[in-house]
mmCIF file of C-alpha atoms and ligand atoms in Angstrom:
data_model
loop_
_atom_site.group_PDB
_atom_site.id
_atom_site.type_symbol
_atom_site.label_atom_id
_atom_site.label_comp_id
_atom_site.label_asym_id
_atom_site.label_seq_id
_atom_site.Cartn_x
_atom_site.Cartn_y
_atom_site.Cartn_z
ATOM 1 C CA MET P 1 -15.105 -31.988 -36.968
ATOM 2 C CA LEU P 2 -15.027 -34.598 -39.486
ATOM 3 C CA ILE P 3 -18.637 -34.683 -40.662
ATOM 4 C CA GLY P 4 -19.185 -37.558 -42.989
ATOM 5 C CA GLY P 5 -23.040 -37.123 -43.636
ATOM 6 C CA LEU P 6 -26.045 -35.434 -42.893
ATOM 7 C CA GLN P 7 -29.460 -37.028 -42.939
ATOM 8 C CA LYS P 8 -31.617 -34.222 -43.191
ATOM 9 C CA PHE P 9 -34.883 -35.816 -41.489
ATOM 10 C CA THR P 10 -35.986 -38.873 -39.540
ATOM 11 C CA PHE P 11 -38.902 -39.929 -37.449
ATOM 12 C CA ILE P 12 -37.358 -43.057 -35.953
ATOM 13 C CA ASP P 13 -33.521 -42.193 -34.974
ATOM 14 C CA TYR P 14 -34.622 -39.710 -31.880
ATOM 15 C CA PRO P 15 -37.569 -41.578 -30.295
ATOM 16 C CA GLY P 16 -40.773 -39.372 -30.325
ATOM 17 C CA LYS P 17 -39.149 -36.317 -31.996
ATOM 18 C CA LEU P 18 -38.479 -35.276 -35.702
ATOM 19 C CA ALA P 19 -34.726 -34.738 -36.186
ATOM 20 C CA CYS P 20 -31.897 -35.023 -38.372
ATOM 21 C CA VAL P 21 -28.923 -36.991 -38.109
ATOM 22 C CA VAL P 22 -25.346 -35.968 -38.274
ATOM 23 C CA PHE P 23 -22.554 -38.714 -38.724
ATOM 24 C CA LEU P 24 -19.297 -37.953 -37.477
ATOM 25 C CA ALA P 25 -16.176 -39.722 -38.964
ATOM 26 C CA GLY P 26 -13.751 -41.802 -37.028
ATOM 27 C CA CYS P 27 -14.230 -44.860 -34.507
ATOM 28 C CA ASN P 28 -12.118 -46.695 -32.249
ATOM 29 C CA PHE P 29 -13.767 -49.968 -32.654
ATOM 30 C CA ARG P 30 -13.593 -52.589 -35.543
ATOM 31 C CA CYS P 31 -17.104 -54.457 -35.081
ATOM 32 C CA PRO P 32 -17.042 -56.849 -38.402
ATOM 33 C CA PHE P 33 -20.978 -56.313 -38.983
ATOM 34 C CA CYS P 34 -20.607 -52.417 -39.032
ATOM 35 C CA TYR P 35 -22.155 -50.877 -42.167
ATOM 36 C CA ASN P 36 -20.545 -47.670 -42.083
ATOM 37 C CA ARG P 37 -16.777 -48.515 -43.203
ATOM 38 C CA GLU P 38 -16.555 -45.200 -45.211
ATOM 39 C CA ILE P 39 -16.537 -43.240 -41.985
ATOM 40 C CA VAL P 40 -14.897 -45.596 -39.812
ATOM 41 C CA LEU P 41 -11.625 -46.772 -41.618
ATOM 42 C CA ALA P 42 -9.080 -44.140 -42.045
ATOM 43 C CA GLN P 43 -8.358 -44.935 -45.691
ATOM 44 C CA GLU P 44 -11.904 -44.747 -46.656
ATOM 45 C CA ILE P 45 -12.507 -41.353 -44.701
ATOM 46 C CA LYS P 46 -9.898 -39.842 -46.840
ATOM 47 C CA LYS P 47 -11.961 -40.873 -50.027
ATOM 48 C CA HIS P 48 -15.158 -39.554 -48.338
ATOM 49 C CA PRO P 49 -16.817 -36.420 -49.158
ATOM 50 C CA LEU P 50 -16.982 -34.209 -46.017
ATOM 51 C CA ILE P 51 -19.464 -31.815 -44.876
ATOM 52 C CA SER P 52 -18.258 -28.380 -43.425
ATOM 53 C CA GLU P 53 -19.515 -27.509 -40.092
ATOM 54 C CA ARG P 54 -20.812 -24.216 -41.958
ATOM 55 C CA GLU P 55 -22.965 -26.162 -44.054
ATOM 56 C CA ILE P 56 -24.486 -28.285 -41.233
ATOM 57 C CA PHE P 57 -25.571 -24.749 -39.109
ATOM 58 C CA LYS P 58 -26.752 -23.221 -42.110
ATOM 59 C CA PHE P 59 -29.054 -26.292 -42.455
ATOM 60 C CA LEU P 60 -29.829 -25.990 -38.813
ATOM 61 C CA LYS P 61 -30.820 -22.405 -38.738
ATOM 62 C CA GLU P 62 -32.983 -22.842 -41.831
ATOM 63 C CA ARG P 63 -34.900 -25.914 -40.062
ATOM 64 C CA LYS P 64 -35.317 -24.799 -36.490
ATOM 65 C CA ASN P 65 -38.818 -24.402 -36.644
ATOM 66 C CA LEU P 66 -39.321 -27.610 -38.413
ATOM 67 C CA LEU P 67 -37.058 -30.049 -36.550
ATOM 68 C CA GLU P 68 -36.732 -30.851 -32.864
ATOM 69 C CA GLY P 69 -33.412 -32.573 -32.422
ATOM 70 C CA VAL P 70 -30.086 -33.434 -33.685
ATOM 71 C CA VAL P 71 -29.064 -37.000 -33.652
ATOM 72 C CA ILE P 72 -25.149 -37.153 -33.526
ATOM 73 C CA THR P 73 -23.683 -40.363 -34.495
ATOM 74 C CA GLY P 74 -20.736 -42.078 -35.982
ATOM 75 C CA GLY P 75 -18.332 -43.768 -36.260
ATOM 76 C CA GLU P 76 -18.085 -42.617 -32.343
ATOM 77 C CA PRO P 77 -19.193 -39.033 -31.925
ATOM 78 C CA CYS P 78 -16.977 -38.746 -28.667
ATOM 79 C CA LEU P 79 -13.629 -39.039 -30.673
ATOM 80 C CA ASN P 80 -14.514 -35.501 -32.345
ATOM 81 C CA LYS P 81 -12.412 -32.915 -30.623
ATOM 82 C CA GLY P 82 -15.011 -30.439 -31.817
ATOM 83 C CA LEU P 83 -18.160 -32.161 -30.124
ATOM 84 C CA LEU P 84 -18.633 -29.989 -27.529
ATOM 85 C CA GLY P 85 -18.645 -26.999 -29.575
ATOM 86 C CA PHE P 86 -20.493 -28.283 -32.044
ATOM 87 C CA ILE P 87 -23.321 -29.452 -29.542
ATOM 88 C CA LYS P 88 -23.340 -26.073 -27.545
ATOM 89 C CA LYS P 89 -24.274 -24.445 -31.012
ATOM 90 C CA ALA P 90 -26.637 -26.780 -31.776
ATOM 91 C CA LYS P 91 -28.467 -26.248 -28.351
ATOM 92 C CA LYS P 92 -28.194 -22.429 -28.476
ATOM 93 C CA LEU P 93 -30.354 -22.807 -31.624
ATOM 94 C CA GLY P 94 -32.841 -24.748 -29.650
ATOM 95 C CA TYR P 95 -32.344 -28.239 -30.407
ATOM 96 C CA LEU P 96 -32.552 -31.260 -28.175
ATOM 97 C CA VAL P 97 -29.317 -33.108 -28.933
ATOM 98 C CA LYS P 98 -29.230 -37.064 -28.759
ATOM 99 C CA ILE P 99 -25.779 -38.918 -29.482
ATOM 100 C CA ASP P 100 -25.218 -42.621 -30.284
ATOM 101 C CA THR P 101 -22.086 -43.838 -28.673
ATOM 102 C CA ASN P 102 -20.327 -47.192 -28.087
ATOM 103 C CA GLY P 103 -19.573 -46.274 -24.841
ATOM 104 C CA SER P 104 -15.869 -46.001 -24.734
ATOM 105 C CA PHE P 105 -15.872 -42.529 -23.150
ATOM 106 C CA PRO P 106 -17.410 -42.613 -19.904
ATOM 107 C CA GLU P 107 -15.913 -39.211 -18.683
ATOM 108 C CA MET P 108 -17.105 -37.366 -21.785
ATOM 109 C CA LEU P 109 -20.433 -38.832 -21.385
ATOM 110 C CA ARG P 110 -20.486 -37.924 -17.682
ATOM 111 C CA TYR P 111 -19.515 -34.436 -18.597
ATOM 112 C CA LEU P 112 -22.194 -33.974 -21.531
ATOM 113 C CA ILE P 113 -24.738 -35.539 -18.935
ATOM 114 C CA ALA P 114 -23.672 -33.195 -16.276
ATOM 115 C CA GLN P 115 -23.733 -29.872 -18.184
ATOM 116 C CA ARG P 116 -27.103 -30.836 -19.813
ATOM 117 C CA LEU P 117 -25.654 -30.855 -23.165
ATOM 118 C CA VAL P 118 -27.235 -34.086 -24.142
ATOM 119 C CA ASP P 119 -30.981 -35.069 -24.001
ATOM 120 C CA TYR P 120 -31.093 -38.789 -25.002
ATOM 121 C CA VAL P 121 -28.292 -41.169 -25.190
ATOM 122 C CA ALA P 122 -27.999 -44.352 -27.270
ATOM 123 C CA MET P 123 -25.372 -46.859 -26.062
ATOM 124 C CA ASP P 124 -24.479 -49.672 -28.025
ATOM 125 C CA ILE P 125 -23.712 -52.969 -26.178
ATOM 126 C CA LYS P 126 -21.632 -54.558 -28.587
ATOM 127 C CA ALA P 127 -21.456 -58.335 -26.837
ATOM 128 C CA SER P 128 -21.375 -60.072 -23.497
ATOM 129 C CA LYS P 129 -18.351 -59.101 -21.278
ATOM 130 C CA GLU P 130 -16.397 -62.092 -22.518
ATOM 131 C CA LYS P 131 -16.733 -61.602 -26.002
ATOM 132 C CA TYR P 132 -16.675 -57.712 -25.985
ATOM 133 C CA LYS P 133 -12.810 -57.219 -26.811
ATOM 134 C CA GLU P 134 -13.223 -59.875 -29.653
ATOM 135 C CA ILE P 135 -16.251 -58.595 -31.186
ATOM 136 C CA THR P 136 -14.820 -55.199 -31.243
ATOM 137 C CA GLY P 137 -11.847 -56.049 -33.310
ATOM 138 C CA GLY P 138 -9.881 -56.207 -30.118
ATOM 139 C CA ARG P 139 -10.209 -52.759 -29.252
ATOM 140 C CA ALA P 140 -12.624 -52.012 -26.504
ATOM 141 C CA ASP P 141 -11.568 -51.236 -22.636
ATOM 142 C CA LEU P 142 -14.369 -53.207 -20.670
ATOM 143 C CA ARG P 143 -13.607 -50.993 -17.809
ATOM 144 C CA HIS P 144 -14.914 -47.885 -19.982
ATOM 145 C CA ILE P 145 -18.179 -49.723 -21.533
ATOM 146 C CA GLU P 146 -19.105 -50.719 -17.781
ATOM 147 C CA ARG P 147 -18.453 -47.453 -16.385
ATOM 148 C CA SER P 148 -20.765 -45.806 -19.209
ATOM 149 C CA VAL P 149 -23.417 -48.651 -18.277
ATOM 150 C CA SER P 150 -23.397 -47.694 -14.911
ATOM 151 C CA LEU P 151 -23.555 -43.947 -15.721
ATOM 152 C CA LEU P 152 -26.596 -44.050 -18.082
ATOM 153 C CA LYS P 153 -28.406 -46.430 -15.309
ATOM 154 C CA GLU P 154 -28.094 -43.551 -12.982
ATOM 155 C CA ASN P 155 -31.049 -42.148 -14.705
ATOM 156 C CA ARG P 156 -29.851 -38.840 -15.159
ATOM 157 C CA VAL P 157 -30.300 -38.510 -18.725
ATOM 158 C CA ASP P 158 -32.944 -40.171 -21.184
ATOM 159 C CA TYR P 159 -31.263 -43.337 -22.663
ATOM 160 C CA GLU P 160 -31.209 -46.712 -24.175
ATOM 161 C CA PHE P 161 -28.947 -49.660 -24.578
ATOM 162 C CA ARG P 162 -29.202 -51.715 -27.974
ATOM 163 C CA SER P 163 -27.294 -54.489 -29.489
ATOM 164 C CA THR P 164 -27.000 -55.719 -33.015
ATOM 165 C CA VAL P 165 -27.787 -59.409 -33.026
ATOM 166 C CA ALA P 166 -25.483 -60.716 -35.869
ATOM 167 C CA PRO P 167 -25.092 -64.665 -36.665
ATOM 168 C CA THR P 168 -21.849 -66.047 -35.543
ATOM 169 C CA LEU P 169 -20.998 -63.284 -33.120
ATOM 170 C CA LEU P 170 -24.037 -63.394 -30.733
ATOM 171 C CA ASP P 171 -26.866 -65.777 -29.930
ATOM 172 C CA LYS P 172 -29.690 -66.349 -27.360
ATOM 173 C CA LYS P 173 -27.381 -67.651 -24.827
ATOM 174 C CA ASP P 174 -24.869 -64.109 -25.280
ATOM 175 C CA VAL P 175 -27.957 -61.944 -25.298
ATOM 176 C CA LEU P 176 -29.104 -63.479 -21.884
ATOM 177 C CA GLU P 177 -25.753 -62.634 -20.409
ATOM 178 C CA ILE P 178 -26.332 -58.991 -21.684
ATOM 179 C CA ALA P 179 -29.569 -58.807 -20.162
ATOM 180 C CA ARG P 180 -28.501 -59.983 -16.819
ATOM 181 C CA TRP P 181 -25.338 -57.425 -16.927
ATOM 182 C CA ILE P 182 -27.431 -54.402 -17.560
ATOM 183 C CA SER P 183 -30.675 -55.600 -16.096
ATOM 184 C CA GLY P 184 -33.091 -52.573 -14.510
ATOM 185 C CA ALA P 185 -32.270 -50.599 -17.713
ATOM 186 C CA LYS P 186 -34.898 -48.390 -19.056
ATOM 187 C CA ARG P 187 -35.038 -49.684 -22.362
ATOM 188 C CA TYR P 188 -32.957 -52.225 -24.523
ATOM 189 C CA TYR P 189 -33.231 -52.721 -28.090
ATOM 190 C CA LEU P 190 -32.403 -55.523 -30.274
ATOM 191 C CA GLN P 191 -31.403 -54.803 -33.554
ATOM 192 C CA ASN P 192 -31.345 -57.360 -36.619
ATOM 193 C CA PHE P 193 -27.885 -57.625 -38.692
ATOM 194 C CA ARG P 194 -28.280 -56.184 -42.055
ATOM 195 C CA PRO P 195 -25.911 -57.876 -44.346
ATOM 196 C CA GLU P 196 -24.865 -54.941 -46.356
ATOM 197 C CA LYS P 197 -21.320 -53.429 -47.270
ATOM 198 C CA THR P 198 -19.937 -54.426 -43.620
ATOM 199 C CA LEU P 199 -16.404 -53.843 -42.531
ATOM 200 C CA ASN P 200 -15.424 -57.333 -42.625
ATOM 201 C CA PRO P 201 -16.742 -58.402 -46.318
ATOM 202 C CA LYS P 202 -17.546 -61.885 -45.205
ATOM 203 C CA PHE P 203 -20.448 -60.775 -42.999
ATOM 204 C CA GLU P 204 -21.944 -59.659 -46.335
ATOM 205 C CA LYS P 205 -22.765 -63.487 -47.018
ATOM 206 C CA ILE P 206 -24.111 -64.070 -43.385
ATOM 207 C CA LYS P 207 -27.709 -64.770 -43.288
ATOM 208 C CA PRO P 208 -29.672 -62.828 -40.823
ATOM 209 C CA TYR P 209 -31.627 -64.461 -37.944
ATOM 210 C CA SER P 210 -35.038 -64.811 -38.434
ATOM 211 C CA GLN P 211 -37.769 -62.521 -36.847
ATOM 212 C CA ASN P 212 -39.151 -65.173 -35.041
ATOM 213 C CA TYR P 213 -35.925 -66.229 -33.072
ATOM 214 C CA LEU P 214 -35.222 -62.644 -32.231
ATOM 215 C CA LEU P 215 -38.808 -62.416 -30.978
ATOM 216 C CA LYS P 216 -38.080 -65.289 -28.695
ATOM 217 C CA ILE P 217 -34.994 -63.928 -27.428
ATOM 218 C CA GLN P 218 -36.912 -60.507 -26.824
ATOM 219 C CA LYS P 219 -39.893 -62.389 -24.708
ATOM 220 C CA SER P 220 -37.269 -64.263 -22.588
ATOM 221 C CA ILE P 221 -35.083 -61.050 -21.871
ATOM 222 C CA SER P 222 -38.544 -58.382 -21.654
ATOM 223 C CA PRO P 223 -38.699 -59.270 -17.568
ATOM 224 C CA PHE P 224 -35.112 -57.655 -17.053
ATOM 225 C CA PHE P 225 -36.359 -54.263 -18.689
ATOM 226 C CA GLU P 226 -38.985 -51.568 -18.640
ATOM 227 C CA ILE P 227 -39.069 -51.857 -22.159
ATOM 228 C CA CYS P 228 -37.464 -54.447 -24.269
ATOM 229 C CA GLN P 229 -38.357 -54.214 -28.061
ATOM 230 C CA LEU P 230 -37.083 -55.393 -31.546
ATOM 231 C CA ARG P 231 -36.180 -52.922 -33.882
HETATM 232 S S1 LIG U 1 -20.526 -50.266 -35.558
HETATM 233 FE FE1 LIG U 1 -18.718 -50.654 -34.223
HETATM 234 S S2 LIG U 1 -17.066 -50.070 -35.928
HETATM 235 FE FE2 LIG U 1 -18.989 -49.168 -36.838
HETATM 236 S S3 LIG U 1 -19.123 -47.175 -36.106
HETATM 237 FE FE3 LIG U 1 -20.188 -48.532 -34.468
HETATM 238 S S4 LIG U 1 -18.647 -48.997 -33.007
HETATM 239 FE FE4 LIG U 1 -17.613 -48.150 -34.755
#
């Protein structure tokens, strides 16, 4: 396991639960707006201080009466070979587990759900189908993404979809296309883009959309979902 970070406490990353966040290094995508370059790019990971699994579990044992959940994020957590063992150990301590994924590994996701190893899945929807490859740096296999979307919509685990709406990549029309594609999903969140230390430095100069613009998009796609909100 390449553990690139630990956020010891969060109210917001696991809906309704007090949790910590474990950041796993490595990602198969190259989204230009990504602000986790130090745990995404191989040359940056080499320079980044890693945390041992032993340290994480020492922390989890100490906090088990205080925290309810562990959020496993990335990078892309499903790339890490030790993921299953890590989750099993966290579950044994009584933690709920949420996983943040880019949806590239539907079989792993299916296994985690079938074995009840995850309690909540947040999956990024990076783009409309047409733009998926372009926005992920030519990396995404849309068939895998579609399989993960269908799997989550089977409702066997609590889940959400979410998209970062970055100017020059997505606009209202694109988000409407995404909404039609994943319509009927339980929850869909729109996140505004944050121009900070992005994977593609050009994005640090891009001005985010106004709250008003995002609210208009949210209003027009709300009928497609049980819950649709801005974050
Ligand atoms: S934003 Fe894209 S590149 Fe960054 S961690 Fe997520 S999937 Fe990987």
